[in-house]
Short mmCIF file of C-alpha atoms in Angstrom, two decimals:
data_model
loop_
_atom_site.label_atom_id
_atom_site.label_comp_id
_atom_site.label_asym_id
_atom_site.label_seq_id
_atom_site.Cartn_x
_atom_site.Cartn_y
_atom_site.Cartn_z
CA MET V 681 16.71 -62.32 -26.86
CA ARG V 682 16.65 -58.71 -25.57
CA ILE V 683 18.62 -56.09 -27.81
CA ALA V 684 19.38 -52.82 -25.49
CA THR V 685 21.31 -49.67 -26.92
CA TRP V 686 23.27 -47.29 -24.66
CA ASN V 687 24.95 -44.26 -25.04
CA ILE V 688 27.93 -44.06 -22.50
CA ASN V 689 29.39 -41.41 -22.70
CA GLY V 690 32.77 -42.45 -22.49
CA ILE V 691 33.59 -46.47 -22.23
CA LYS V 692 36.33 -45.44 -19.74
CA ALA V 693 34.51 -43.81 -17.40
CA ARG V 694 31.69 -45.94 -17.46
CA LEU V 695 33.65 -49.08 -17.35
CA ASP V 696 32.79 -49.67 -13.96
CA LEU V 697 29.00 -49.46 -14.29
CA LEU V 698 28.93 -51.12 -18.13
CA VAL V 699 30.36 -53.75 -16.41
CA ASP V 700 27.95 -54.10 -13.56
CA TRP V 701 24.66 -53.62 -16.13
CA LEU V 702 25.90 -56.27 -18.29
CA LYS V 703 25.74 -58.45 -15.33
CA THR V 704 22.52 -57.39 -14.02
CA SER V 705 20.19 -56.65 -16.84
CA ALA V 706 22.44 -59.25 -18.92
CA PRO V 707 21.31 -58.21 -22.49
CA ASP V 708 22.26 -60.56 -25.85
CA ALA V 709 23.20 -57.83 -27.75
CA CYS V 710 23.52 -53.97 -26.90
CA VAL V 711 25.42 -51.11 -28.93
CA LEU V 712 27.47 -48.70 -27.59
CA GLN V 713 27.77 -45.02 -28.53
CA GLU V 714 30.06 -41.81 -27.82
CA LEU V 715 32.58 -44.07 -26.91
CA LYS V 716 35.79 -41.43 -27.04
CA SER V 717 38.19 -43.87 -27.57
CA GLU V 718 40.12 -45.57 -29.91
CA ASP V 719 39.83 -49.33 -31.20
CA ALA V 720 43.56 -49.96 -29.86
CA LYS V 721 42.37 -48.80 -26.59
CA PHE V 722 39.74 -49.47 -25.45
CA PRO V 723 38.92 -51.95 -22.63
CA ARG V 724 37.34 -55.12 -24.62
CA GLU V 725 38.86 -57.66 -22.07
CA ALA V 726 36.67 -56.36 -19.43
CA ILE V 727 33.36 -56.72 -21.47
CA GLU V 728 35.10 -60.28 -22.51
CA ASP V 729 35.26 -60.88 -19.05
CA ALA V 730 31.29 -60.30 -18.02
CA GLY V 731 30.36 -62.63 -20.92
CA TYR V 732 30.77 -60.85 -24.39
CA ALA V 733 32.06 -60.32 -27.63
CA VAL V 734 32.78 -57.27 -28.83
CA GLU V 735 32.96 -55.28 -32.09
CA THR V 736 34.26 -51.65 -32.27
CA HIS V 737 33.89 -48.47 -34.55
CA GLY V 738 35.91 -46.07 -32.10
CA GLN V 739 37.81 -42.72 -32.77
CA LYS V 740 39.99 -40.68 -30.43
CA SER V 741 38.18 -38.69 -28.22
CA PHE V 742 35.26 -38.23 -29.99
CA ASN V 743 32.53 -40.99 -31.29
CA GLY V 744 32.67 -44.66 -31.39
CA VAL V 745 30.24 -47.15 -31.36
CA ALA V 746 30.37 -50.83 -30.54
CA ILE V 747 28.06 -53.89 -30.28
CA LEU V 748 28.62 -56.27 -27.46
CA ALA V 749 27.28 -59.94 -27.60
CA ARG V 750 26.56 -62.97 -26.14
CA GLY V 751 27.19 -64.54 -28.84
CA ARG V 752 29.57 -64.36 -31.80
CA ILE V 753 28.94 -61.16 -34.21
CA ASP V 754 29.95 -62.07 -37.83
CA ASP V 755 29.46 -60.27 -40.93
CA VAL V 756 30.80 -56.64 -39.88
CA VAL V 757 30.67 -53.32 -41.63
CA ARG V 758 32.27 -50.01 -40.31
CA GLY V 759 31.17 -47.16 -40.96
CA LEU V 760 27.48 -45.28 -42.56
CA PRO V 761 27.84 -45.89 -46.71
CA GLY V 762 27.29 -43.12 -48.65
CA ASP V 763 30.31 -40.87 -47.45
CA ASP V 764 33.53 -42.07 -48.81
CA GLY V 765 34.95 -38.99 -47.14
CA ASP V 766 33.35 -39.46 -43.48
CA GLU V 767 35.63 -39.88 -41.01
CA GLN V 768 33.47 -40.15 -37.83
CA ALA V 769 32.82 -43.16 -36.27
CA ARG V 770 29.20 -43.37 -36.21
CA TRP V 771 27.43 -46.45 -37.53
CA ILE V 772 28.94 -50.02 -37.13
CA GLU V 773 26.49 -53.07 -37.89
CA GLY V 774 26.98 -56.97 -37.59
CA THR V 775 24.48 -60.35 -37.35
CA VAL V 776 23.99 -61.47 -34.02
CA TYR V 777 22.15 -64.67 -33.43
CA GLY V 778 19.38 -65.23 -30.81
CA GLU V 779 19.74 -69.08 -28.59
CA GLY V 780 18.61 -71.31 -30.64
CA GLY V 781 20.14 -69.67 -33.59
CA GLY V 782 17.81 -67.00 -35.31
CA ALA V 783 19.55 -64.41 -36.64
CA LEU V 784 19.23 -60.56 -35.78
CA ARG V 785 21.43 -57.44 -37.87
CA LEU V 786 21.97 -55.08 -35.15
CA CYS V 787 22.99 -51.72 -36.39
CA GLY V 788 24.13 -49.32 -33.95
CA LEU V 789 24.32 -45.14 -34.68
CA TYR V 790 25.52 -42.33 -33.53
CA LEU V 791 23.63 -40.20 -35.18
CA PRO V 792 25.37 -35.84 -35.22
CA ASN V 793 23.87 -33.51 -33.03
CA GLY V 794 23.83 -31.18 -35.64
CA ASN V 795 24.52 -27.73 -33.32
CA PRO V 796 24.91 -25.13 -34.21
CA VAL V 797 21.78 -24.45 -36.69
CA PRO V 798 21.72 -22.93 -39.34
CA GLY V 799 25.93 -24.29 -40.16
CA PRO V 800 27.57 -27.17 -41.46
CA LYS V 801 26.87 -29.29 -39.11
CA TYR V 802 23.28 -28.97 -38.81
CA ASP V 803 23.85 -29.70 -42.75
CA TYR V 804 25.81 -32.57 -41.91
CA LYS V 805 22.76 -34.16 -39.84
CA LEU V 806 20.57 -34.36 -42.32
CA ALA V 807 22.62 -35.32 -45.04
CA TRP V 808 23.33 -37.71 -42.33
CA MET V 809 19.86 -39.53 -41.79
CA ALA V 810 19.59 -39.07 -45.49
CA ARG V 811 22.12 -41.81 -45.82
CA LEU V 812 20.72 -43.40 -42.96
CA GLU V 813 17.66 -43.68 -45.16
CA VAL V 814 18.77 -45.60 -48.08
CA ARG V 815 20.47 -47.88 -45.62
CA ALA V 816 17.14 -48.62 -44.17
CA ARG V 817 15.22 -48.87 -47.87
CA ASP V 818 18.02 -51.98 -48.56
CA LEU V 819 17.43 -53.62 -44.94
CA LEU V 820 13.93 -53.71 -45.31
CA ALA V 821 14.34 -55.10 -48.91
CA GLU V 822 16.00 -58.03 -46.96
CA GLU V 823 12.87 -59.01 -45.94
CA THR V 824 15.04 -60.29 -42.35
CA PRO V 825 15.22 -59.01 -38.52
CA ALA V 826 16.87 -56.51 -37.99
CA VAL V 827 17.12 -53.35 -35.49
CA LEU V 828 18.51 -49.51 -36.00
CA ALA V 829 19.47 -49.36 -32.57
CA GLY V 830 20.89 -46.02 -31.27
CA ASP V 831 21.23 -42.56 -30.46
CA TYR V 832 19.37 -40.39 -32.68
CA ASN V 833 20.16 -37.27 -31.41
CA ALA V 834 16.18 -36.35 -32.57
CA ILE V 835 12.93 -35.26 -30.71
CA PRO V 836 9.85 -37.32 -32.46
CA GLU V 837 7.51 -36.03 -30.73
CA ALA V 838 6.80 -32.99 -28.03
CA ARG V 839 5.54 -35.59 -25.45
CA ASP V 840 9.12 -37.15 -26.08
CA ALA V 841 9.89 -34.29 -24.14
CA ALA V 842 9.32 -32.98 -20.88
CA ASN V 843 9.73 -29.16 -22.12
CA PRO V 844 9.39 -29.15 -25.95
CA GLN V 845 9.29 -24.89 -25.66
CA ASN V 846 12.63 -25.60 -24.82
CA TRP V 847 13.79 -27.27 -27.71
CA VAL V 848 12.27 -25.38 -30.86
CA ASP V 849 15.32 -23.86 -32.32
CA ASP V 850 17.57 -26.84 -31.42
CA ALA V 851 18.57 -29.42 -34.28
CA LEU V 852 17.29 -32.35 -32.39
CA TYR V 853 13.95 -31.02 -32.11
CA LEU V 854 13.25 -29.07 -35.58
CA PRO V 855 11.13 -29.60 -38.57
CA GLN V 856 13.73 -31.05 -41.07
CA THR V 857 14.73 -33.45 -37.94
CA ARG V 858 11.38 -34.56 -36.82
CA ASP V 859 10.35 -35.28 -40.86
CA ALA V 860 13.89 -37.23 -41.43
CA TRP V 861 12.54 -38.99 -38.38
CA ARG V 862 9.25 -39.35 -40.75
CA ARG V 863 10.61 -40.72 -43.91
CA LEU V 864 12.65 -43.14 -41.69
CA THR V 865 9.34 -44.66 -40.19
CA ASN V 866 7.31 -43.74 -42.85
CA LEU V 867 9.36 -46.99 -44.68
CA GLY V 868 7.72 -49.38 -42.18
CA LEU V 869 10.31 -49.15 -39.58
CA HIS V 870 8.66 -50.18 -35.97
CA ASP V 871 9.79 -47.64 -33.23
CA ALA V 872 9.84 -50.42 -30.67
CA VAL V 873 9.43 -48.08 -26.87
CA ARG V 874 6.57 -46.20 -28.88
CA GLU V 875 5.33 -50.05 -29.75
CA ALA V 876 5.35 -50.94 -26.01
CA ASP V 877 4.53 -47.68 -24.06
CA GLN V 878 2.11 -44.91 -25.36
CA GLY V 879 2.13 -42.61 -22.56
CA ASP V 880 3.74 -39.20 -21.74
CA GLY V 881 6.83 -38.97 -19.61
CA VAL V 882 9.08 -41.52 -21.34
CA TYR V 883 12.62 -39.85 -21.40
CA THR V 884 15.79 -41.06 -21.95
CA PHE V 885 18.54 -37.99 -21.58
CA TRP V 886 19.04 -35.63 -18.36
CA ASP V 887 21.65 -33.20 -19.44
CA TYR V 888 23.93 -32.78 -16.49
CA GLN V 889 22.96 -29.36 -16.41
CA ARG V 890 20.37 -26.98 -14.50
CA GLY V 891 18.97 -30.18 -11.89
CA ALA V 892 17.74 -31.91 -14.87
CA TRP V 893 18.02 -35.01 -13.75
CA ASP V 894 16.06 -34.39 -10.04
CA ARG V 895 13.46 -31.87 -12.01
CA ASN V 896 13.09 -35.19 -14.69
CA ASP V 897 13.32 -33.09 -17.75
CA GLY V 898 14.70 -35.42 -19.91
CA ILE V 899 13.67 -36.02 -23.45
CA ARG V 900 13.71 -38.87 -25.80
CA ILE V 901 16.23 -39.11 -28.33
CA ASP V 902 17.37 -43.28 -28.01
CA HIS V 903 15.88 -45.36 -30.23
CA LEU V 904 15.58 -48.69 -31.63
CA LEU V 905 13.85 -49.30 -34.94
CA LEU V 906 12.69 -52.40 -35.91
CA THR V 907 12.34 -53.87 -39.38
CA PRO V 908 8.79 -55.57 -40.02
CA GLU V 909 10.30 -58.80 -39.83
CA ALA V 910 11.44 -57.54 -36.29
CA ALA V 911 8.69 -56.46 -35.13
CA ASP V 912 6.56 -59.05 -35.52
CA LEU V 913 8.77 -60.60 -32.88
CA LEU V 914 8.67 -57.82 -30.26
CA THR V 915 7.54 -58.74 -27.02
CA GLY V 916 8.15 -55.62 -25.09
CA ALA V 917 10.50 -52.44 -24.91
CA HIS V 918 11.68 -50.75 -21.74
CA VAL V 919 13.49 -47.68 -20.26
CA GLU V 920 15.85 -48.60 -17.54
CA SER V 921 16.11 -44.61 -16.01
CA ALA V 922 16.86 -45.83 -12.56
CA LEU V 923 20.82 -46.13 -13.56
CA ARG V 924 20.90 -41.67 -14.94
CA GLY V 925 20.69 -41.83 -10.43
CA ARG V 926 23.75 -43.59 -10.17
CA GLU V 927 26.73 -42.23 -9.36
CA LYS V 928 28.88 -41.01 -12.42
CA PRO V 929 26.58 -42.04 -14.62
CA SER V 930 25.58 -40.90 -18.42
CA ASP V 931 23.55 -38.29 -19.42
CA HIS V 932 21.78 -41.51 -21.33
CA VAL V 933 20.55 -44.48 -19.93
CA PRO V 934 19.94 -47.75 -21.96
CA VAL V 935 16.74 -48.79 -23.81
CA TRP V 936 16.06 -52.30 -24.63
CA ALA V 937 13.57 -54.26 -26.69
CA GLU V 938 12.84 -58.00 -26.21
CA LEU V 939 12.76 -59.70 -29.32
CA ALA V 940 10.71 -63.40 -29.95
CA LEU V 941 13.65 -64.59 -31.42
#
């Protein structure tokens, strides 16, 4: 079962690219981030025509997350628990199924960027990561396969950036951000890409500015974290970096994990 995550950076601007990718890469389930679309205006018909069920948690012009799946999507929850006043559309979860009927809890997230720092946006980021830790603890306690996938806006280590010195004052790489990331992984969650590839030069995002793609000046901020029960099923992971070179690409590329579910 192939589970993917992709920050699409505008569903309407990238719809043709998304549909083509769904047909060629054929993930069994996928989470999308940064839809920049309200639910009522999400172009679901084109995705359903490609063979996918769709559940969205959208917001006008900003944020927005979705789950796509070849089968049904059950027990959908919208919004990360822990703050009833949080109106930003950054979290969706639901149960998806493998061909043999095995169930997987799939959580799609778009973690706040946090810049500029210091300031309220960074405070919100850290508070959001603390709420994420609470939800992760609950999922781990269920002792069932679950994947927390999305744009984490977190660079875990120096090797996850082509030029880490350029990020030392950025919210994505500050010590507090990396500490919050380590608290997640120390709970027992497994970084799917690092389980499959310990090498340098693995990136998922290249800025539109300063020729970052041409110079391979990338960072790895899109992650799939697996509960132990999901990690036991992991057979591979991959970053589809070639899509960054397509016409009118997102600044992120799809990342997927293969599970024997």
